[in-house]
Coordinates of C-alpha atoms in Angstrom, one line a residue:
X1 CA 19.3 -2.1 -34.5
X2 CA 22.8 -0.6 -32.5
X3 CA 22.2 2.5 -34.7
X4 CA 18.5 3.1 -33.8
X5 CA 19.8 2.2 -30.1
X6 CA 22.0 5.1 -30.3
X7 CA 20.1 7.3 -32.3
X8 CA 17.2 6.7 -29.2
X9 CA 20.1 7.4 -26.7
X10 CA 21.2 10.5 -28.2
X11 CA 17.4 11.8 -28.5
X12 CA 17.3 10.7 -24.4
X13 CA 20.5 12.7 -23.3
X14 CA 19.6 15.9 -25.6
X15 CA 15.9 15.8 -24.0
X16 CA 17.5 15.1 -20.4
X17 CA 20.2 18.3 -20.9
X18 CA 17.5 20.5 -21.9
X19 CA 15.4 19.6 -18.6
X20 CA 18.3 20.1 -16.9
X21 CA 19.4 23.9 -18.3
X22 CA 15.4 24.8 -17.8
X23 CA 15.1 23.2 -13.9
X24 CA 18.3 25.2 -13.2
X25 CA 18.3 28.1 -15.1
X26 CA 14.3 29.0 -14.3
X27 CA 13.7 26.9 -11.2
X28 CA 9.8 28.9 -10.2
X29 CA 9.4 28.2 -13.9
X30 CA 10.0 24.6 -14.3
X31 CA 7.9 24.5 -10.6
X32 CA 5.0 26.1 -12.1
X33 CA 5.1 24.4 -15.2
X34 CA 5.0 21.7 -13.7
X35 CA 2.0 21.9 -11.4
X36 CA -0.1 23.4 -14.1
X37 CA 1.1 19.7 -15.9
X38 CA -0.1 18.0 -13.0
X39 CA -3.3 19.6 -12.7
X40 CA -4.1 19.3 -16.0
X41 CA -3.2 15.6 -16.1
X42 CA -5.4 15.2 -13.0
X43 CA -8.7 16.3 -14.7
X44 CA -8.2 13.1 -16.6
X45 CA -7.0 10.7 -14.3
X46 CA -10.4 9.7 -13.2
X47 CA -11.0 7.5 -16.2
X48 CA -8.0 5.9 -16.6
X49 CA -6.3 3.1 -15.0
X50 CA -4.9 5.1 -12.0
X51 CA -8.0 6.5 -11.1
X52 CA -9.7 2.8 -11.5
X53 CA -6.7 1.8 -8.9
X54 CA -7.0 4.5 -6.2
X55 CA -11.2 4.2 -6.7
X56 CA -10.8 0.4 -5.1
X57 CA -7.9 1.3 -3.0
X58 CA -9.8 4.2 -1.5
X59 CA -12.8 1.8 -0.5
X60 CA -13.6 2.3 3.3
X61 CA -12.4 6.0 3.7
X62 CA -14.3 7.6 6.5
X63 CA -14.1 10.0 9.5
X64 CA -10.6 12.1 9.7
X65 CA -8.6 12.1 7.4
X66 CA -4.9 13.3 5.8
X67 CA -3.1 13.0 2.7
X68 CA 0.5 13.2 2.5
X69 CA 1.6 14.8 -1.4
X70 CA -1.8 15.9 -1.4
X71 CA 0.3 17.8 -5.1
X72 CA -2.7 19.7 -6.9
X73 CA -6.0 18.0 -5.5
X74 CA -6.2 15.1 -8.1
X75 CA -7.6 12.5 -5.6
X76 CA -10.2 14.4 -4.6
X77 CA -12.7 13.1 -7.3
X78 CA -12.2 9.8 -5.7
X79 CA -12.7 10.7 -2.4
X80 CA -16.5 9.7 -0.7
X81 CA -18.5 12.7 0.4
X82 CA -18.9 11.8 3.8
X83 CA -15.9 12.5 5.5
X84 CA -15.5 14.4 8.7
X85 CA -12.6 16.1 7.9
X86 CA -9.7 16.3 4.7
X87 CA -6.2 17.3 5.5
X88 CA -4.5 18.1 2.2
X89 CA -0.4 18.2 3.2
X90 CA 1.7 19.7 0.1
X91 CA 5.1 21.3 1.1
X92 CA 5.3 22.6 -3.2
X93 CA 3.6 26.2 -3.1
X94 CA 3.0 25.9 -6.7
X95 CA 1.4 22.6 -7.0
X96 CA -0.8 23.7 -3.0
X97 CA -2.4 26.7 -5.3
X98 CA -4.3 24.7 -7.4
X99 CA -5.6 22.6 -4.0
X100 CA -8.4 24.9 -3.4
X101 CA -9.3 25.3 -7.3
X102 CA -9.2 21.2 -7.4
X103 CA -11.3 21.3 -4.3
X104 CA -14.1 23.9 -5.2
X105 CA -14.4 21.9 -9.1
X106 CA -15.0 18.4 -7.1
X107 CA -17.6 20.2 -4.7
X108 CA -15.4 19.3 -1.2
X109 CA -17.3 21.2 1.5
X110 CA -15.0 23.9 2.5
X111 CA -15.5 23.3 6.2
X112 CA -13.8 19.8 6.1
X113 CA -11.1 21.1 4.1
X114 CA -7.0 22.1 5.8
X115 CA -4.8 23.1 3.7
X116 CA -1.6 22.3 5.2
X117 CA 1.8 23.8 3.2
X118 CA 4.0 22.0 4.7
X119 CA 6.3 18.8 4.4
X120 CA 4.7 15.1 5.2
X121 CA 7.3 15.0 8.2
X122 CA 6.4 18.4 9.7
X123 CA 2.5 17.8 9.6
X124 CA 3.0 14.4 11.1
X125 CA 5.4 16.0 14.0
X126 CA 2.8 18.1 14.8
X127 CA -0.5 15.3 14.7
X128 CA -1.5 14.3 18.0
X129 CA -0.8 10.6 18.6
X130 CA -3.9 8.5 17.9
X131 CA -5.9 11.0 16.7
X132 CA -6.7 9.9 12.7
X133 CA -9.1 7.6 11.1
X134 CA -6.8 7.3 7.3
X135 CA -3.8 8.4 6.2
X136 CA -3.2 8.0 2.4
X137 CA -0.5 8.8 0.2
X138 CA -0.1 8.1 -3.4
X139 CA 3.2 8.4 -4.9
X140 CA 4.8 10.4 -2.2
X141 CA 6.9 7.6 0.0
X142 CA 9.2 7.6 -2.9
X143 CA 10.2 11.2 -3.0
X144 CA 11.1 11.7 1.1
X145 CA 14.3 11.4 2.8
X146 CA 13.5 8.3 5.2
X147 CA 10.3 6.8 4.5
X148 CA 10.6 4.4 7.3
X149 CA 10.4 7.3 9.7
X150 CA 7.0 9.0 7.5
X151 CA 5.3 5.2 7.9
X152 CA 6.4 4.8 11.5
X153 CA 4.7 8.3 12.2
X154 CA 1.6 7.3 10.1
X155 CA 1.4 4.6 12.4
X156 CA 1.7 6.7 15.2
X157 CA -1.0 9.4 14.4
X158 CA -3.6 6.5 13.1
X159 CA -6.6 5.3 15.9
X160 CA -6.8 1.6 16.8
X161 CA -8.2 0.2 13.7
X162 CA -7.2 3.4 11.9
X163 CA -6.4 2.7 8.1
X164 CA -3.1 3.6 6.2
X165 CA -4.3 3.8 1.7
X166 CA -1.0 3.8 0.0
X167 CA -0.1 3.8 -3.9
X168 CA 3.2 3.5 -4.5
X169 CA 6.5 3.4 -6.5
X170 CA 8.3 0.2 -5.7
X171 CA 11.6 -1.4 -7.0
X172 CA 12.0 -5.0 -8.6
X173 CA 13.9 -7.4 -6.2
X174 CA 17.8 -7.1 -6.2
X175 CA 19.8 -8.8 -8.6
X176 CA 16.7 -8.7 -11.7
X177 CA 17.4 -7.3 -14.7
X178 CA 14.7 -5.1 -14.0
X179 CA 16.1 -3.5 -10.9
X180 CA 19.2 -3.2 -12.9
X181 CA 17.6 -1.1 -15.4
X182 CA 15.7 0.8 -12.6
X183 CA 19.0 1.5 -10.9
X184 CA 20.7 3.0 -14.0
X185 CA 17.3 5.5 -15.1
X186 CA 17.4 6.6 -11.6
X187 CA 20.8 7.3 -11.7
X188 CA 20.2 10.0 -14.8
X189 CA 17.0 10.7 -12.6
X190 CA 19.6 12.0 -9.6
X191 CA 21.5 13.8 -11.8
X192 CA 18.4 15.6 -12.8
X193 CA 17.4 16.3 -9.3
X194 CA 14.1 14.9 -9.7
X195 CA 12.0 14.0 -6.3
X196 CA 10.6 10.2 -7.1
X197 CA 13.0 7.6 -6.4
X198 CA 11.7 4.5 -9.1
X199 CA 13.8 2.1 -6.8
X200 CA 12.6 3.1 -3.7
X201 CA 11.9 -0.5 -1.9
X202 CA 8.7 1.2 -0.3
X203 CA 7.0 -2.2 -0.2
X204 CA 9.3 -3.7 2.2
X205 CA 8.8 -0.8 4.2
X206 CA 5.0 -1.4 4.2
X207 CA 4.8 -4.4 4.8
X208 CA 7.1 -4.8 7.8
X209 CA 5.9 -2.3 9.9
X210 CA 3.8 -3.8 13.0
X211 CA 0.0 -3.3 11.9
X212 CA -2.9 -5.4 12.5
X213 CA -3.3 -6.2 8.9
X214 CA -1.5 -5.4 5.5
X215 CA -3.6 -6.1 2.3
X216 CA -1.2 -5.2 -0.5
X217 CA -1.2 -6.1 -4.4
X218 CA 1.3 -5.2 -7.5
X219 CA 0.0 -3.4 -10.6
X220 CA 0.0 -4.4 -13.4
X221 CA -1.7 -7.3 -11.6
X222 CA -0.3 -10.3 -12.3
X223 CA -1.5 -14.1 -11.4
X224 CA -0.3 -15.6 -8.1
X225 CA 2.7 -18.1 -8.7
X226 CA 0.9 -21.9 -9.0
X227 CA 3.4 -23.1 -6.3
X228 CA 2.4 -19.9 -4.1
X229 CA -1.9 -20.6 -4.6
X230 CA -1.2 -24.3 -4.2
X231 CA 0.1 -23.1 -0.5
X232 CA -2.3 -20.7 0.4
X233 CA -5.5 -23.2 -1.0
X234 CA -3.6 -25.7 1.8
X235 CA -3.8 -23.0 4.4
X236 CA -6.9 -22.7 3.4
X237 CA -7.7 -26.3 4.0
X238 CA -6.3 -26.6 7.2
X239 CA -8.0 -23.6 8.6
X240 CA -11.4 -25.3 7.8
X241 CA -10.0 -28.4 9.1
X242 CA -9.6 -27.2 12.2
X243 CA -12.9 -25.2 12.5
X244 CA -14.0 -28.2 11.8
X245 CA -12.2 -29.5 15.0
X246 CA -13.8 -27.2 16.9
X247 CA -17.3 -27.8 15.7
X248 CA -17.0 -31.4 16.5
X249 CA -15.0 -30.6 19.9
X250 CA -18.4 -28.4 21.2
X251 CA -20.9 -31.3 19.8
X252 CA -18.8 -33.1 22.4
X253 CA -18.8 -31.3 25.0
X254 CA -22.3 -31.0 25.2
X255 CA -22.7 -34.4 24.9
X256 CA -20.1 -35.3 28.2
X257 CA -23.3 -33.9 30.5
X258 CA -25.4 -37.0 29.5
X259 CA -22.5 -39.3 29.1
X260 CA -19.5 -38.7 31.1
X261 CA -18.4 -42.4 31.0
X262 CA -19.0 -42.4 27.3
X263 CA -17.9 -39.2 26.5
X264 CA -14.1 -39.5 29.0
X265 CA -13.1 -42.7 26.3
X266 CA -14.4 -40.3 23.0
X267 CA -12.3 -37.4 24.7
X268 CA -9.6 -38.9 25.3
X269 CA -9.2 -40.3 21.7
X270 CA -10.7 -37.0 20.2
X271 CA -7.4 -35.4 21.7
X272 CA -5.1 -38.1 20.6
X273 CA -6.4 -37.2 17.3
X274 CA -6.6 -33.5 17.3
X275 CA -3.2 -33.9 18.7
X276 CA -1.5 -35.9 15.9
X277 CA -3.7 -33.9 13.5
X278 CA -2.1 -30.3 14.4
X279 CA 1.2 -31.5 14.7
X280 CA 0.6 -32.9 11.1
X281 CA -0.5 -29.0 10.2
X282 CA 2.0 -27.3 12.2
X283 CA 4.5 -29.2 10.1
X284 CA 2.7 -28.2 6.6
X285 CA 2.6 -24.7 7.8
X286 CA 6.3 -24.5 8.6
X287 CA 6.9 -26.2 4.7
X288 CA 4.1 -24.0 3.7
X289 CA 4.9 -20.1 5.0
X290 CA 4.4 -17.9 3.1
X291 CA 6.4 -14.6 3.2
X292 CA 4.1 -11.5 1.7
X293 CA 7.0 -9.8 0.7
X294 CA 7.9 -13.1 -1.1
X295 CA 4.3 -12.7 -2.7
X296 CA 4.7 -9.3 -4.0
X297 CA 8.1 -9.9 -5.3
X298 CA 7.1 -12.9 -7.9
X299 CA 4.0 -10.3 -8.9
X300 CA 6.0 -8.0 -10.0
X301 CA 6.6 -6.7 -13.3
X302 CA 7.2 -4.5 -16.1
X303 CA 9.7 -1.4 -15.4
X304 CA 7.9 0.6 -13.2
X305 CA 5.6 -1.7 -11.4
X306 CA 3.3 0.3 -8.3
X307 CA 2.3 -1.8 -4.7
X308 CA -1.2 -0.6 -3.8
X309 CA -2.9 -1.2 -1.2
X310 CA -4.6 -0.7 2.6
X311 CA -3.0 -1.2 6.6
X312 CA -5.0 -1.4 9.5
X313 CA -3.3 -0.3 12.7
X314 CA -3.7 -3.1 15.7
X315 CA -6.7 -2.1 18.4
X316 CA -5.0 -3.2 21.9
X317 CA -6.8 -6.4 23.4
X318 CA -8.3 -4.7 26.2
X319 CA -10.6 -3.0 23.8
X320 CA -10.6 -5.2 21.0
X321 CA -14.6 -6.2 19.7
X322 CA -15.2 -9.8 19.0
X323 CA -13.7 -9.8 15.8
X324 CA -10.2 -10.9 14.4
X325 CA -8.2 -9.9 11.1
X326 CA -6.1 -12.0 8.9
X327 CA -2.5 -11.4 9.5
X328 CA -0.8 -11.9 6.3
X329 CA -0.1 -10.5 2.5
X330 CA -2.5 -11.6 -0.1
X331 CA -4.3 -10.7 -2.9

């Protein structure tokens, strides 16, 4: 077993040398090489289990939209034909050549399309704030310098209510023997001068930016810990508890017209009640909270496992519909 180990090890460094004396000895090569790879690997990502993930991810796209890494075009298969406008951002002029060609093969209309050739940082510097229904990236957040900075202008550029559709890279938790093994492959990956970062820990920065709502899952999917469902089937429970509450609190109310004498003893125990009853929840919730991040963490799995996902920028009170969105990490 030690001498197949090695044996592997040696095949790894020989294959990783001769990347290395191509990417620096024909750098336009090894860029159009790899584009052409890309494309070509695109035609038949629709039918496999990426294109199955950014089909249900990219549910609800509408109205104005960019992506960030827009590479060669491979998303637009998955893409709904409705849209108002497409912004395809690609700083790579190898990988932006094949845009159009990807385009014209998946019938976009050519009046919605802008090409953009430019880095994810420049094209959001130069987007209006407010002014964009979705943003999505897929695998890009793990190749830029400071992706805190790309999300915080993606939140910037997005309309209240606007939609962020991210797929993503993301790093196992510190101190797993997973992350271990992430941090030494990305360490050869460095050396290499290759763009994605496998340990990029893009799902914290996700998830703690301020939007209205963050629905955000781990692929390979993997069950919800028992301890973590048995929490969120109490929440659960307690939220119907206290509709409940409320149902019974208007069936009261409308009752106090006809009998006020009645109805002053009922209230006055109906509050005694409610009272001891959401102290008695606010102390479950406070044993119960659940961190999202915690959530996607304990999903996790496999070497490189991808967060997926959609975030829904806040719509300020003044204008906000009667409507309301569940604030929390789930799948």
């Amino acid at each position: 077993e030690v001498r197949m180990m090695l044996k592997w090890v040696r095949r790894g460094v020989g294959v990783a040398a001769a990347v290395a004396a191509v990417k620096l000895s024909f750098p336009d090569t090894w860029a159009r090489g790899r584009a052409w790879y890309h494309y070509q690997l695109g035609k038949r990502e629709a039918a496999s289990w990426r294109g199955e993930l950014k089909r249900e991810v990219f549910l609800g796209l509408h109205g104005r939209v960019m992506e960030l890494g827009a590479g060669v075009g491979v998303n637009f298969g998955l893409m709904p034909d409705d849209l108002e406008q497409y912004t395809a951002v690609e700083p790579d002029p190898f990988s932006a050549e094949y845009i159009s060609k990807s385009a014209e093969e998946h019938h976009v209309p050519a009046g919605i399309l802008d090409i953009r050739r430019c880095t994810a940082e420049e094209a959001l510097a130069r987007t209006e704030s407010d002014s964009l229904d979705c943003v999505v990236c897929t695998y890009m957040l793990c190749s830029v310098a400071d992706p805190k900075r790309v999300v915080a202008e993606i939140h910037r550029v997005l309309k209240p209510g606007g939609r962020f559709f991210f797929v993503e890279h993301v790093a196992h938790k510190k101190g797993s023997a997973w992350r271990s093994l992430q941090d030494a492959v990305q360490s050869v990956r460095d050396a290499l001068e290759l763009e994605c970062r496998m340990n990029a820990e893009t799902d914290q920065v996700v998830v703690q930016m301020p939007w209205e709502t963050t629905y955000a899952e781990v692929w390979p999917r993997q069950p919800i810990p028992a301890d973590v469902q048995e929490r969120i089937d109490r929440q659960q429970e307690r939220e119907t508890r206290k509709q409940l509450r409320a149902f019974e609190q208007k069936q009261a109310s409308a009752t106090k017209a006809a009998q006020a004498i009645v109805d002053s003893v009922v209230q006055a125990n109906d509050d005694e009640e409610k009272a001891a009853a959401e102290q008695e929840d606010e102390e479950e919730e406070q044993e119960d909270e659940i961190s999202g991040q915690d959530v996607l963490d304990r999903q996790k799995s496999g070497f490189a496992p991808t967060i997926f996902g959609v975030a829904i920028k806040a719509v300020p009170a003044e204008t906000r519909e009667d409507h309301s969105f569940i604030n929390m990490v789930t799948s």
